XYZ file of N, CA and C in Angstrom:
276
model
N 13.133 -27.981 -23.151
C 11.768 -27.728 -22.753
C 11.696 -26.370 -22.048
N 10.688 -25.311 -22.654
C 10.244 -24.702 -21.616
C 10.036 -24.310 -20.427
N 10.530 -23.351 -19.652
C 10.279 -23.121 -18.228
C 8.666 -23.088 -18.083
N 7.794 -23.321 -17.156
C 6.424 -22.822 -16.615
C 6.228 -21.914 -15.787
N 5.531 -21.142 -15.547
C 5.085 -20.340 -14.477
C 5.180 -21.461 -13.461
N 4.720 -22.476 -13.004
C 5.315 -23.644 -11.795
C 6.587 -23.612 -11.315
N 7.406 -23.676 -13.036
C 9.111 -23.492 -12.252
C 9.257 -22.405 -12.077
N 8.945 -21.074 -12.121
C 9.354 -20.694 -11.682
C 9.178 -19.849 -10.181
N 7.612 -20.116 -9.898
C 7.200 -20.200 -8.836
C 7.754 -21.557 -7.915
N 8.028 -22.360 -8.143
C 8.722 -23.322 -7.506
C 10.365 -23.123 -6.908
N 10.697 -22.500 -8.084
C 12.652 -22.244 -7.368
C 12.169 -20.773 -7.026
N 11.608 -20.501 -6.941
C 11.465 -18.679 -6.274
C 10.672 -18.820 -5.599
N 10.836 -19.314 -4.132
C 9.801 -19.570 -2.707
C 9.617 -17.986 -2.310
N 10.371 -17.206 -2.327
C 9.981 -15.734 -1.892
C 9.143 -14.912 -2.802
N 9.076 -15.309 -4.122
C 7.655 -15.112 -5.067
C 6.579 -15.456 -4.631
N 6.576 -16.256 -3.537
C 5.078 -17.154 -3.768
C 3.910 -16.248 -3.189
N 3.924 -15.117 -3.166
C 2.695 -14.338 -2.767
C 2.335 -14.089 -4.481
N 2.707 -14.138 -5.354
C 2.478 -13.895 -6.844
C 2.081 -15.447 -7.505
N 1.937 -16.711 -6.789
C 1.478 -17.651 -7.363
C 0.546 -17.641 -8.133
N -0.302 -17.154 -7.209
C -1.636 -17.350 -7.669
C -2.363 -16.115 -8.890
N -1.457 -14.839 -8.614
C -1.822 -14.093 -9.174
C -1.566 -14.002 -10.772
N -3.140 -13.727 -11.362
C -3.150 -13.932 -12.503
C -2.665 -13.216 -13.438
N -2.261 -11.811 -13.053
C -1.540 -10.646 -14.232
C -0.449 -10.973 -14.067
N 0.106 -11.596 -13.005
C 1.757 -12.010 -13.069
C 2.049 -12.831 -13.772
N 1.229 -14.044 -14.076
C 1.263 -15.440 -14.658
C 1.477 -14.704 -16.225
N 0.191 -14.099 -16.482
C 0.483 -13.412 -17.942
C 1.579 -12.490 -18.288
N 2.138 -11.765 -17.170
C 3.379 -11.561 -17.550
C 4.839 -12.040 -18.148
N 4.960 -13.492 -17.037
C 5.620 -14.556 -17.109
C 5.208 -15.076 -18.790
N 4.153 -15.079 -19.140
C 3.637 -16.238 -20.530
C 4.151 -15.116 -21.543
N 3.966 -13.681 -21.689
C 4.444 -12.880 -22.248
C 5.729 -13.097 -22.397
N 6.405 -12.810 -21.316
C 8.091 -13.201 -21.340
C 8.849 -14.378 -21.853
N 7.746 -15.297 -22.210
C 7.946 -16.488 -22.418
C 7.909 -17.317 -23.505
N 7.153 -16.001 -24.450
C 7.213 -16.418 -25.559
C 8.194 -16.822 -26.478
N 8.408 -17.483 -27.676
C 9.739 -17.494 -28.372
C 10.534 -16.610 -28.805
N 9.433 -15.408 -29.147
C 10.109 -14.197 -29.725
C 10.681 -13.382 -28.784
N 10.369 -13.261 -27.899
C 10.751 -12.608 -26.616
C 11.941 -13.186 -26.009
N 12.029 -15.140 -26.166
C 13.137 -15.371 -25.333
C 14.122 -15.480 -26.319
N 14.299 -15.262 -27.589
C 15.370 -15.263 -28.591
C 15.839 -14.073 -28.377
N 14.964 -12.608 -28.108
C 15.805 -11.359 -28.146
C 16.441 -10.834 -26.833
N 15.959 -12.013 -26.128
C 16.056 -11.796 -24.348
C 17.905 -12.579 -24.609
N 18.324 -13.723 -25.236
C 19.109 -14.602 -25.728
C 19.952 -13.596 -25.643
N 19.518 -13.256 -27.348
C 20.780 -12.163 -28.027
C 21.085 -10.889 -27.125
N 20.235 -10.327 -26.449
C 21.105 -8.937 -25.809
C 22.275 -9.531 -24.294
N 21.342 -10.944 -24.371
C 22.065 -11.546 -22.974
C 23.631 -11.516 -23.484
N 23.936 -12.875 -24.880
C 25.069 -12.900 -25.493
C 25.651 -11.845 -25.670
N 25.323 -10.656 -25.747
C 25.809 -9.082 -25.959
C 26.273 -8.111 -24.793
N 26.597 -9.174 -23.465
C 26.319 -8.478 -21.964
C 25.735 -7.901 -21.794
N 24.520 -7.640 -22.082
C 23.623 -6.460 -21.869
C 22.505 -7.438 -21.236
N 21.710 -6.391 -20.563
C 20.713 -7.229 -19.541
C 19.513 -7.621 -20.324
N 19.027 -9.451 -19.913
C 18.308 -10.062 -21.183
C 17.263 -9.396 -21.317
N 16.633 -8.671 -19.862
C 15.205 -8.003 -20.190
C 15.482 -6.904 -21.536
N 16.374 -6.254 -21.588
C 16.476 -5.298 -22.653
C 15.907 -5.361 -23.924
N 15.963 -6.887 -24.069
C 15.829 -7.300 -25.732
C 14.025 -7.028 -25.922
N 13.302 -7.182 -24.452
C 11.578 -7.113 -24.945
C 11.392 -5.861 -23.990
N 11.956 -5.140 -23.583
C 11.257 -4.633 -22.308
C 10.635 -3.455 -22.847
N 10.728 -2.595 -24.233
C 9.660 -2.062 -24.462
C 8.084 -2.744 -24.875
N 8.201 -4.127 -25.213
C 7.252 -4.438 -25.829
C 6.374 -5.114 -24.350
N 7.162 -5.634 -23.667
C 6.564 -5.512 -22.138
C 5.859 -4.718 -21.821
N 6.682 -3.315 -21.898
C 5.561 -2.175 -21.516
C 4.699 -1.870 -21.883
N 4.562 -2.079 -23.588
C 3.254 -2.134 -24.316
C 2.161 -2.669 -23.998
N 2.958 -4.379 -23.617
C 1.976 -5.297 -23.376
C 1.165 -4.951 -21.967
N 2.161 -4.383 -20.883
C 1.238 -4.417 -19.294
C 0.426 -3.197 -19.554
N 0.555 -2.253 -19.840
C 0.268 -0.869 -20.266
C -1.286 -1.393 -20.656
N -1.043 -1.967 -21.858
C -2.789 -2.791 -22.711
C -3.298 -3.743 -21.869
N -2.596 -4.200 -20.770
C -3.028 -4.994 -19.785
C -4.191 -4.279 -18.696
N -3.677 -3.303 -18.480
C -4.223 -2.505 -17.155
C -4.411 -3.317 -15.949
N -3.251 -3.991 -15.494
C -3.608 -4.501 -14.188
C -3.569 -4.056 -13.244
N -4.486 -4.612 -12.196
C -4.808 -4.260 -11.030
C -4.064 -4.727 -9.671
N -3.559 -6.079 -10.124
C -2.637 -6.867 -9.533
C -1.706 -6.958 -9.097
N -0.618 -5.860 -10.097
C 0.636 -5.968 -10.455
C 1.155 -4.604 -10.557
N 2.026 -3.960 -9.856
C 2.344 -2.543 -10.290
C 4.254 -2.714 -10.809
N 4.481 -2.252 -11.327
C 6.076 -2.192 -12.284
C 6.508 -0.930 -11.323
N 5.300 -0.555 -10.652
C 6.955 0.841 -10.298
C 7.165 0.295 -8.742
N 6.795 -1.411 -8.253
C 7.225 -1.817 -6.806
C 8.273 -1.863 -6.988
N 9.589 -2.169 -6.223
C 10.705 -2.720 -6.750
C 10.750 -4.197 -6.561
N 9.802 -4.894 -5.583
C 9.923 -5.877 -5.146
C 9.434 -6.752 -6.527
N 8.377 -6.047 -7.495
C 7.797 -6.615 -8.793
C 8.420 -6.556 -9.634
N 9.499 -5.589 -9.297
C 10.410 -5.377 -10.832
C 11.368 -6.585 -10.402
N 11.692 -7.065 -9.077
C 12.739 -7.805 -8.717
C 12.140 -9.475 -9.360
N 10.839 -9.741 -9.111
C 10.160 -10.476 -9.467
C 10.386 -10.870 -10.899
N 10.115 -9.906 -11.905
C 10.501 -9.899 -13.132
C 11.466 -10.243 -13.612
N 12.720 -10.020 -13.168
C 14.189 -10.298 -13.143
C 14.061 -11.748 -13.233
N 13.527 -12.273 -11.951
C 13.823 -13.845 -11.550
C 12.269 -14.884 -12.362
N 11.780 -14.285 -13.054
C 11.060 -14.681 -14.060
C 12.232 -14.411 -15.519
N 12.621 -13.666 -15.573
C 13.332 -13.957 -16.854
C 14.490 -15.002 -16.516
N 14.974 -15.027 -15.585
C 16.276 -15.950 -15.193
C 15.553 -17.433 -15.418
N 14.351 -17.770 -14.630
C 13.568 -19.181 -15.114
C 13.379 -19.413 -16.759
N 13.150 -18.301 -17.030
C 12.675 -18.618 -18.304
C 14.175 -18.998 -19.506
N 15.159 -18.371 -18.845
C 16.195 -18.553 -19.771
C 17.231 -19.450 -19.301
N 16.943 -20.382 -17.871
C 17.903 -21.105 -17.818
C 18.005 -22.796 -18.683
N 17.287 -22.701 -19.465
C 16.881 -24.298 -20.228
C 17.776 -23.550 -21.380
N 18.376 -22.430 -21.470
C 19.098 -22.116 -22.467
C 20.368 -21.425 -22.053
């Protein structure tokens, strides 16, 4: 089964200022997709870091996003991101 934006706001208590926030959630659902977590998989199996496998298409995606919410050049958001892909890929 699927990780949720719940789990992973749930095992990441120091996220929780991003609960509620809605460009994060869509980030997370982005990341979360199948296609995304198969290539997130394969670069993982390849030692290479899993974001690698989508992280241009990420950028595409927040880029067409224009959020207001969410900035990629915090580090604390990029750290965020990290531990959104780790939820999302530990059921695998």
């Amino acid at each position: 089964m699927k990780a949720t934006y719940n789990d992973f706001v749930s095992a990441n208590p120091n996220c929780s200022n991003f609960e509620f926030n809605k460009d994060a959630q869509k980030v997370f659902d982005f990341l979360n997709q199948d296609e995304n977590i198969i290539m997130m998989i394969e670069y993982a199996d390849q030692g290479k870091p899993a974001l690698a496998g989508c992280v241009f298409e990420l950028e595409d995606f927040f880029d067409a996003m224009n959020s207001k919410e969410i900035d990629f050049r915090d580090s604390f958001t990029r750290t965020v991101i990290g531990r959104m892909v780790k939820a999302i890929l530990e059921p695998f």
